[in-house]
XYZ file of C-alpha atoms in Angstrom:
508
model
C 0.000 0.000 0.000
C 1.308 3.020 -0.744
C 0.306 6.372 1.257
C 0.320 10.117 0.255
C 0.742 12.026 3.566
C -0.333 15.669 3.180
C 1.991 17.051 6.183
C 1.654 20.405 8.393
C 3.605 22.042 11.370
C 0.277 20.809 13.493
C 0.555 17.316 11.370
C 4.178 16.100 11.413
C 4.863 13.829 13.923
C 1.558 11.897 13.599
C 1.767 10.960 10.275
C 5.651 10.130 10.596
C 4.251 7.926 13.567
C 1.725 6.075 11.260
C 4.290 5.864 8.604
C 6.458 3.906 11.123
C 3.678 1.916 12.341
C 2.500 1.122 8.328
C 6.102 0.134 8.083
C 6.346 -2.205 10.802
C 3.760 -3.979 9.837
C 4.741 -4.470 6.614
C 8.042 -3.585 4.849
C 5.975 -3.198 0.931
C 3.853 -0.238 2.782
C 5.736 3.072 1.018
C 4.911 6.539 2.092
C 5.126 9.984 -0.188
C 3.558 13.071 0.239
C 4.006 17.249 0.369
C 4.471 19.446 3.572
C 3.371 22.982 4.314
C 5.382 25.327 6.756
C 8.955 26.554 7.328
C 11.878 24.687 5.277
C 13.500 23.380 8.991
C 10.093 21.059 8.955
C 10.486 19.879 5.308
C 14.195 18.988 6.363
C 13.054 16.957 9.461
C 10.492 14.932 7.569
C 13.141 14.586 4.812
C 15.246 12.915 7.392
C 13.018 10.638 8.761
C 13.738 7.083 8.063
C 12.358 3.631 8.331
C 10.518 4.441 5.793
C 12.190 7.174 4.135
C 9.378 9.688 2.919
C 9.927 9.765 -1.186
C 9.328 11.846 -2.571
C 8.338 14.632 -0.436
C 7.658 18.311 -1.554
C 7.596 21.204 0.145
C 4.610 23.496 -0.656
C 6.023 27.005 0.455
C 8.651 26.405 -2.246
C 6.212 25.160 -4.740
C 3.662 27.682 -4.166
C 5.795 30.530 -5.235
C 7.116 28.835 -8.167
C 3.090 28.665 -9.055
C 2.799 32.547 -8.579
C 5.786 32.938 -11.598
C 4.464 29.844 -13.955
C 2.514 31.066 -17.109
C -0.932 30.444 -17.046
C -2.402 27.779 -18.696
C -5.804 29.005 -20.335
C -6.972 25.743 -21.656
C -6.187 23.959 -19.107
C -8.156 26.288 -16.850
C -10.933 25.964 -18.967
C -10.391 21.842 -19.242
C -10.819 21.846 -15.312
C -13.845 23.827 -15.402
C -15.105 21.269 -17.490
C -13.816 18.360 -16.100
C -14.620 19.383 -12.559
C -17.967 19.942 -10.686
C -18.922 23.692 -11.501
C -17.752 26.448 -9.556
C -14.715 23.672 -8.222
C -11.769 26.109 -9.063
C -13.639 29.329 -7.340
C -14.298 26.631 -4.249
C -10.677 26.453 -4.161
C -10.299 29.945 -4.047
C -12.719 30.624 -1.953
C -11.070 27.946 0.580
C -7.751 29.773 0.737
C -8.476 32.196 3.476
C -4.829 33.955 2.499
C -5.390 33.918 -1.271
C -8.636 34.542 -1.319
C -8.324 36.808 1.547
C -10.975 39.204 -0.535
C -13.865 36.940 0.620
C -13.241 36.988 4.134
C -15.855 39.527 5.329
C -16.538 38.592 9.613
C -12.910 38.171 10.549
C -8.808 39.716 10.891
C -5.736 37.999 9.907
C -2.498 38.769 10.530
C -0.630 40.267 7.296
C 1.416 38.138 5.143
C 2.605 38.372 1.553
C -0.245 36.289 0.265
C -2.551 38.258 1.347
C -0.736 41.170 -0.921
C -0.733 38.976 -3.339
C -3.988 38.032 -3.563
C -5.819 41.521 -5.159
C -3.186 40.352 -7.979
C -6.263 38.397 -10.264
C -3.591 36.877 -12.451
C -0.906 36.009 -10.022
C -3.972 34.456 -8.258
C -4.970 32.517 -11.734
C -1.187 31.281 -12.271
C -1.095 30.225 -8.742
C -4.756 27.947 -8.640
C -3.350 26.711 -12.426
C -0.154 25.359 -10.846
C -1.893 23.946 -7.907
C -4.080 21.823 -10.140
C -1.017 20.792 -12.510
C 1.326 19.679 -9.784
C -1.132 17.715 -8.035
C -2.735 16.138 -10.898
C 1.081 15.199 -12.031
C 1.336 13.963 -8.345
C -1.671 11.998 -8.053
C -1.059 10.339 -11.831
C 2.609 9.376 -11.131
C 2.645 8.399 -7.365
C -0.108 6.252 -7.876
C -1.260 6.494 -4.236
C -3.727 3.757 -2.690
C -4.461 6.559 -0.024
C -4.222 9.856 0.297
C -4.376 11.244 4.276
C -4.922 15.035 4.790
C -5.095 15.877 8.709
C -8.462 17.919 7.289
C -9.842 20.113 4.390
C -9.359 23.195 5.613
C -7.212 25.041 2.527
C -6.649 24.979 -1.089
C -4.242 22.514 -1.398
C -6.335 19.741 0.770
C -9.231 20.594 -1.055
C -7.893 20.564 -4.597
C -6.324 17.421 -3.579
C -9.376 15.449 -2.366
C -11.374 16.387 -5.007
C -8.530 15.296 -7.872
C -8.456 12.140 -6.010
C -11.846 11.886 -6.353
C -11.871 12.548 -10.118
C -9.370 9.567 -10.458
C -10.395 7.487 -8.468
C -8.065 6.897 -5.241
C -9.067 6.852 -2.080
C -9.079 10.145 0.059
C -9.331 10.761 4.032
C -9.361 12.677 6.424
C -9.363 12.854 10.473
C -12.760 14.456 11.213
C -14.146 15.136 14.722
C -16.880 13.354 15.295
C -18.329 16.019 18.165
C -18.753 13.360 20.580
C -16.255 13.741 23.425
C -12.706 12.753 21.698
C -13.613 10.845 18.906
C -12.607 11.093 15.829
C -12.973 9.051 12.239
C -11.346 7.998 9.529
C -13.754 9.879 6.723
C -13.656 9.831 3.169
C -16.170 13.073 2.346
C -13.733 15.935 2.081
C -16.188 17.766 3.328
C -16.404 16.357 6.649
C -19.920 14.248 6.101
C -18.795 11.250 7.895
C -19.234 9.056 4.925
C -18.150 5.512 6.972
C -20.244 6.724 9.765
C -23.321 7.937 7.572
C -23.260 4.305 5.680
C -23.315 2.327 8.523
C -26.043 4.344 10.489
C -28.474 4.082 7.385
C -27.596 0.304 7.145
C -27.783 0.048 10.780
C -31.871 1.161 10.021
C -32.798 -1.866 8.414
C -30.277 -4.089 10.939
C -29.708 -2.925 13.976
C -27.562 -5.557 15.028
C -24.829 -3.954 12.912
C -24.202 -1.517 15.848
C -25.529 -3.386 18.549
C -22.190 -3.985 20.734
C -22.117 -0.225 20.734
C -25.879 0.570 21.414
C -25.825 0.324 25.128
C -22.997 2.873 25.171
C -24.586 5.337 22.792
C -27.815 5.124 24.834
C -25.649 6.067 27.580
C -24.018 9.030 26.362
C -28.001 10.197 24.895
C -29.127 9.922 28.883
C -25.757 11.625 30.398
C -25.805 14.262 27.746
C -29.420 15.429 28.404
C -28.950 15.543 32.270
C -25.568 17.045 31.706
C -25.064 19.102 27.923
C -21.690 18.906 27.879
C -19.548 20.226 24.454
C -16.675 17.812 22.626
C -13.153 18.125 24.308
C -12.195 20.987 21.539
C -14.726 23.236 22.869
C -12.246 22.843 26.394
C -8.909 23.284 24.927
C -10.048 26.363 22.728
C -11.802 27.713 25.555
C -8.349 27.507 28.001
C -6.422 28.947 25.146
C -9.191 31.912 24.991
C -8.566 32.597 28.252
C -4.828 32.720 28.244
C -4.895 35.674 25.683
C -7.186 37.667 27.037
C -4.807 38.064 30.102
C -2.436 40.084 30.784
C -0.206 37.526 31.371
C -0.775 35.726 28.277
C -0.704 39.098 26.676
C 2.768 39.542 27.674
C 4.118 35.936 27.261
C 2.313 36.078 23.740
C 4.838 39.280 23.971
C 8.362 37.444 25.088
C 7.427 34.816 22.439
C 7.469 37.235 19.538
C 10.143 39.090 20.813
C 12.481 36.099 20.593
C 11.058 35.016 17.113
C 12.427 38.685 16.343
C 15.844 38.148 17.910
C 16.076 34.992 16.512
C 15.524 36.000 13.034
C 17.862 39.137 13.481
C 20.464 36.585 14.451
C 19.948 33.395 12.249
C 18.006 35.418 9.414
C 14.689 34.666 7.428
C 13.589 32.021 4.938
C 10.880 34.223 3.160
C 7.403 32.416 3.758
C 4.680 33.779 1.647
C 1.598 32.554 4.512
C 3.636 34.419 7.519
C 4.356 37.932 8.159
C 6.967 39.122 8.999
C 8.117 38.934 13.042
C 8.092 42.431 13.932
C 4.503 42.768 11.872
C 3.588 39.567 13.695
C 4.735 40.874 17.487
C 2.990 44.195 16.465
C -0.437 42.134 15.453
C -0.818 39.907 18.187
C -0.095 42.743 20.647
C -2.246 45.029 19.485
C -4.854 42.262 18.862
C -4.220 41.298 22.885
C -5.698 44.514 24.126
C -8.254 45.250 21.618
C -10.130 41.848 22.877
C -9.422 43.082 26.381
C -11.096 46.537 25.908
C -13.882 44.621 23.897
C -14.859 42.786 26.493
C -14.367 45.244 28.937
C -16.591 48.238 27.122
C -18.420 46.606 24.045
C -21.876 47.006 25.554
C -23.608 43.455 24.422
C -27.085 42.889 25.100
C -27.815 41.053 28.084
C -30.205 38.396 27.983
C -32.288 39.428 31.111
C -33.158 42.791 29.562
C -34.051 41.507 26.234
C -37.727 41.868 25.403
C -39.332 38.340 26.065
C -39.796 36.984 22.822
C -39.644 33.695 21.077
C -36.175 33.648 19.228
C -33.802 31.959 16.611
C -31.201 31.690 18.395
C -28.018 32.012 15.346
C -24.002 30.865 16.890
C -21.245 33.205 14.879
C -18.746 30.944 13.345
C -15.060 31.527 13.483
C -14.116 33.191 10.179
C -12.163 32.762 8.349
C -12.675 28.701 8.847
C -13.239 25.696 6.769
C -16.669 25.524 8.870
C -17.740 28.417 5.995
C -15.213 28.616 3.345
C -15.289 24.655 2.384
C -18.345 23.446 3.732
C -20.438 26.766 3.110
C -18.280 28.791 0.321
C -21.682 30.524 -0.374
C -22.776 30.999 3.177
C -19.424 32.781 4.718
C -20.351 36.058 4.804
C -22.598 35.748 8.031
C -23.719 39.091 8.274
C -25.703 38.344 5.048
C -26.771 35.093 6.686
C -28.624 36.630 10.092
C -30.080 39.298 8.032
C -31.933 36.852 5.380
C -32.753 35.009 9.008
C -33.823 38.592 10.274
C -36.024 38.788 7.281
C -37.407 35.581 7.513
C -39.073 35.224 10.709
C -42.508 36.311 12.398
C -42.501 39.916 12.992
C -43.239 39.076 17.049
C -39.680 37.151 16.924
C -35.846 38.048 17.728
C -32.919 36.539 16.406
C -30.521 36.416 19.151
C -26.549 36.020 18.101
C -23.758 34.761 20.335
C -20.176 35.502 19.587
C -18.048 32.688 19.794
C -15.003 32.897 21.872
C -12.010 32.535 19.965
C -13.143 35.600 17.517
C -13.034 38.656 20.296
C -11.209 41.408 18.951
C -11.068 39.238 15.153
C -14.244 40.624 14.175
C -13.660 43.735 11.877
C -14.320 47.310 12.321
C -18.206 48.066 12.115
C -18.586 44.086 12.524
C -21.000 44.590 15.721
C -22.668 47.986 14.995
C -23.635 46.789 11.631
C -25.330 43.349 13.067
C -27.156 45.623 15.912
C -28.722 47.495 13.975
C -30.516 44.455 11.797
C -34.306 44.733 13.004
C -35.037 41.992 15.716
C -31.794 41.248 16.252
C -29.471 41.111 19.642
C -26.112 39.979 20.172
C -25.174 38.493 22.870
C -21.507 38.202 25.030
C -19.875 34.673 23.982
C -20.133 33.905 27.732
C -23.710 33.646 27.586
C -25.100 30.239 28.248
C -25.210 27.894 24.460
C -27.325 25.588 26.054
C -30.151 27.932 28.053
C -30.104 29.815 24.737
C -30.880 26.275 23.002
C -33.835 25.046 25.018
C -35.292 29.007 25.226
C -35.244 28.742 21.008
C -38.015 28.416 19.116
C -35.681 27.329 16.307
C -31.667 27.143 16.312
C -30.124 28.264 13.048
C -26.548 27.502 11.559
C -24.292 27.518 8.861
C -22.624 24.014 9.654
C -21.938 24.290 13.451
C -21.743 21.775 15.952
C -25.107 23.956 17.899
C -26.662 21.894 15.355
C -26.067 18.542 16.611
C -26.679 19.864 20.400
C -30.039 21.319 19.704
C -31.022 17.785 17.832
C -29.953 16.023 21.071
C -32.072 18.425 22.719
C -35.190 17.775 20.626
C -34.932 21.635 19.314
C -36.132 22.141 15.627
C -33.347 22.953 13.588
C -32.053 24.563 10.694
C -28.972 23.955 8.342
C -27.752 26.049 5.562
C -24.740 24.405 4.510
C -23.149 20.700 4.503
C -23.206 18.643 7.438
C -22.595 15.448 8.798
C -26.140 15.751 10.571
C -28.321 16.345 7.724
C -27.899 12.227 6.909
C -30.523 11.942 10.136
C -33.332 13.681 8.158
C -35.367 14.226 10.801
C -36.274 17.035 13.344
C -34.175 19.347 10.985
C -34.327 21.246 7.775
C -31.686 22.049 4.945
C -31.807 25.640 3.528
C -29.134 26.405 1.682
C -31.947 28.717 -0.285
C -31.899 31.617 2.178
C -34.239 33.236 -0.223
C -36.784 30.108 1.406
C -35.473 30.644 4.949
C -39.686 31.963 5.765
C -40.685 28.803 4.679
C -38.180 26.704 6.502
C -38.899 28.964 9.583
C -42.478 28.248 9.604
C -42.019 24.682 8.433
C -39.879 23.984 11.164
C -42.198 24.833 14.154
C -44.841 21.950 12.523
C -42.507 18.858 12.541
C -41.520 16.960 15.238
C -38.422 16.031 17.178
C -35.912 13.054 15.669
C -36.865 9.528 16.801
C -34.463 8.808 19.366
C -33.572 5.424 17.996
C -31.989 7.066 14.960
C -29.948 9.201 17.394
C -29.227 5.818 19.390
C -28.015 4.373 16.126
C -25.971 7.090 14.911
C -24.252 7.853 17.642
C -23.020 4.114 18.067
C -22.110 3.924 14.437
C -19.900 6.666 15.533
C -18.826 4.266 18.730
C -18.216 1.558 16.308
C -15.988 3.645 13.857
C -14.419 6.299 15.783
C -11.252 5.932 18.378
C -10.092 8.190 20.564
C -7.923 11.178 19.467
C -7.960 13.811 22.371
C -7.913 17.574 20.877
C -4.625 18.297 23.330
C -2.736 15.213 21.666
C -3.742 16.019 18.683
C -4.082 19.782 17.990
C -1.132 20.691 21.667
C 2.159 20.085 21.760
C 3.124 17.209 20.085
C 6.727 15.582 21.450
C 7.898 11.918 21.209
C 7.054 10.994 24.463
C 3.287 12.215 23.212
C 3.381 9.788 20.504
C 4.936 6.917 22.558
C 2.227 7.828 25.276
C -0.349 7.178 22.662
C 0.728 5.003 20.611
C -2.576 3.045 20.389
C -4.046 6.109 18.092
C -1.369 5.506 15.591
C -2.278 1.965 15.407
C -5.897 2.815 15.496
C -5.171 5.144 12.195
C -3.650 2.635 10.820
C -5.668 -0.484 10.646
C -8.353 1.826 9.602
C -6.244 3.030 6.960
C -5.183 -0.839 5.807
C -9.063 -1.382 5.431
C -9.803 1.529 3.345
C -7.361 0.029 1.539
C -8.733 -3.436 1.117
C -12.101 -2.376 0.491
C -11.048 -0.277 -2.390
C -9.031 -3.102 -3.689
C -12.727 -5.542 -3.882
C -14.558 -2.543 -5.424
């Protein structure tokens, strides 16, 4: 079997950990792939042995050899043929640094991309060399499997969807949003495919799941005594808090300070997605006390001196994300969103909008004012309850978030506009991606009735059945070798799923 790793500075030692493992188990397993982030990372991978990653590419380099190739009109045009329509704007759109000109709710630090990208043709030479190189890759590797730690970017998503196109296997890790479980899934867009096929299978025969049904009927009861959000929600939360205080403010501070001394000294490999580290000390500083004096003196509306009113109650995403640029590339501009929602609903109704954590002080200038002013509509601190806000709903609305799979579990009616993972259980919600028939789905949504518990039973222990653990701190923290030998089970987990993928695509 031979694997194409797409590597990152959050995705190194993992996948040099499966690699082993794939090894070990078999000396004809070969691994290949292409890694994104500073040259010193490219050179450790490159030294890895037992197996010896070959080839491996290194994407900063290749991406600015893309910006200087000539573009390749009918080959553009071949791909827009070839491709599902709209696929190389998708890609675009999925690149929050090159196509930094659709991010409308969030900041980002600068970075010569970002320049770059109000350059139309340097952005056309660089999507035309994207497609060629992996294309070439993906023709004369010959990969069995192609792992991507997610779909969150251009290159991921060009490269799942080429896969696609020629038929090899594609995957990705992908949350489940139960506690720490994650899946091996093959929808680039994060659908749970495995999961999905064995919960509708499970419908007609229930004892494909059964081991795990006791268990998911478990975490059903616990969760409704208890709501309690997937480990990420924790570990983004505790890294929230750190800078927002002054402390982390100022250790935020040190650690610039020595990225600056340390280029002075060593000097600087020139990386097109980074600024520069004075720019970048500058940024996050500046960024540290603007979400302190936000949430010091932005007034939000308090809940308790709201008008009582029955509400859709709307979670802001992050932004940029791949929650909105992959799996909603229509949808990411949420402002737009709330006020179709705004339009949409009974005049006697709110729409009340919580910030999410992680984006105080991203939003951009006017961000708030403009969204307060939208008739009916109140936005509320991201310390506000997400589950009171859930059961006082009439209705909870979202683009793809996870508030969709809480307010299901809490027998709320609920509405999704973009892909999901959730819309496979058909029931209790509805799919608008239309938001010109958002009215409709708002009034449709207060006639049907809750999902069957049974199909929530059934889902959630396909997911039991699939999934293994893969904590968000092992995964997404600080990952040393004693981290991988600590969990070394994961790697093996990855692994046989991996070698199955394999095998089924092998019968098929």
């Amino acid at each position: 079997m031979r694997v194409f790793f797409y590597f990152a500075p959050h995705f190194l030692d993992w996948p040099l950990a499966i690699s082993r493992e794939l090894f070990n188990q078999s000396s004809e397993h070969s691994v290949c792939g292409v890694i994104s982030g500073a040259k010193d990372l490219y050179h450790y991978a490159l030294a890895h042995r037992i197996p010896t990653i070959e080839p491996l590419y290194w994407l900063d380099g290749l991406e600015s050899e893309w910006l200087k190739s000539d573009i390749d009109e009918d080959l553009l045009n071949k791909y827009d043929r070839d491709y599902e329509p709209g696929f190389l704007q998708k890609i675009l759109i999925s690149d929050r640094k090159l196509g930094a000109g659709y991010v409308s709710g969030g900041r980002m630090p600068p970075c010569p991309l970002i320049d770059i990208s109000s350059d139309h043709e340097k952005v056309r030479r660089y999507i035309c060399g994207l497609l060629k190189f992996i294309e070439n890759q993906v023709l004369s590797e010959k990969p069995d499997i192609v792992l991507s730690y997610c779909v969150a970017g251009s290159f991921a998503l060009a490269l799942a969807e080429i896969c696609r196109h020629n038929n090899v296997v594609f995957c990705q890790i992908t949350h489940s949003r139960i506690n720490s479980i994650s899946v091996i899934d093959t929808d680039p867009k994060m659908g749970l495919h495995p999961v999905i096929e064995l919960f509708e299978r499970s419908l007609d025969n229930p004892e494909l799941v059964a081991d795990s049904v006791p268990d998911a009927e478990k975490y059903l009861k616990d969760y409704r005594e208890k709501p309690l959000q997937p480990d990420y929600a924790s570990f983004n939360r505790n890294i929230e808090k750190k800078l927002i205080s002054w402390s982390g403010i100022l250790k935020q501070l040190i650690s610039d300070m020595y990225g600056v001394a340390s280029v002075t000294i060593k000097g600087r490999q020139p990386d097109l997605r980074k600024a520069g580290e004075w720019s970048l000390a500058s940024y996050n500083f500046r960024l540290g006390l603007r979400r302190r004096s936000i949430m010091r003196n932005f007034k939000f509306d308090k809940l308790e001196s709201i008008p009582q009113r029955p509400f859709v109650y709307f979670p802001l995403h992050v932004n940029p994300e791949a929650s909105t640029m992959v799996l909603a590339p229509m949808h990411d501009n949420q402002l737009h969103v709330i006020e179709s929602i705004a339009k949409s609903i009974p005049l006697t109704w709110n729409v009340l909008v919580k910030e999410h954590r992680p984006m105080i002080g991203l939003r951009p200038d006017g961000f708030y004012d403009r969204l307060q002013k939208i008739p009916g509509v109140y936005l509320l601190s991201p310390y506000e309850n997400n589950f009171n806000l859930i059961q006082g709903s009439q209705v909870v609305c979202t683009i793809t978030g996870t508030t969709a799979w809480e307010s299901l579990i809490m027998r709320k009616p609920t509405i999704i506009i973009g892909q999901s993972q959730y819309l496979a259980l058909k029931d209790g919600l509805i799919h608008c991606p239309d938001l010109t028939q958002m009215p409709l789905a708002i009034r449709q949504s207060q006639e049907m009735e809750a999902i069957d518990d049974q199909r929530l039973i059934l889902y959630i222990a396909a997911i039991f059945e699939l999934g293994f653990d893969f904590p968000t701190d092992v995964y997404w923290g600080k990952v040393t070798k004693q981290t991988i030998e600590n969990n070394h089970k994961i790697a093996q987990d990855i692994c046989e799923r991996l070698i199955s993928l394999y095998k089924i695509s092998r019968t098929n």
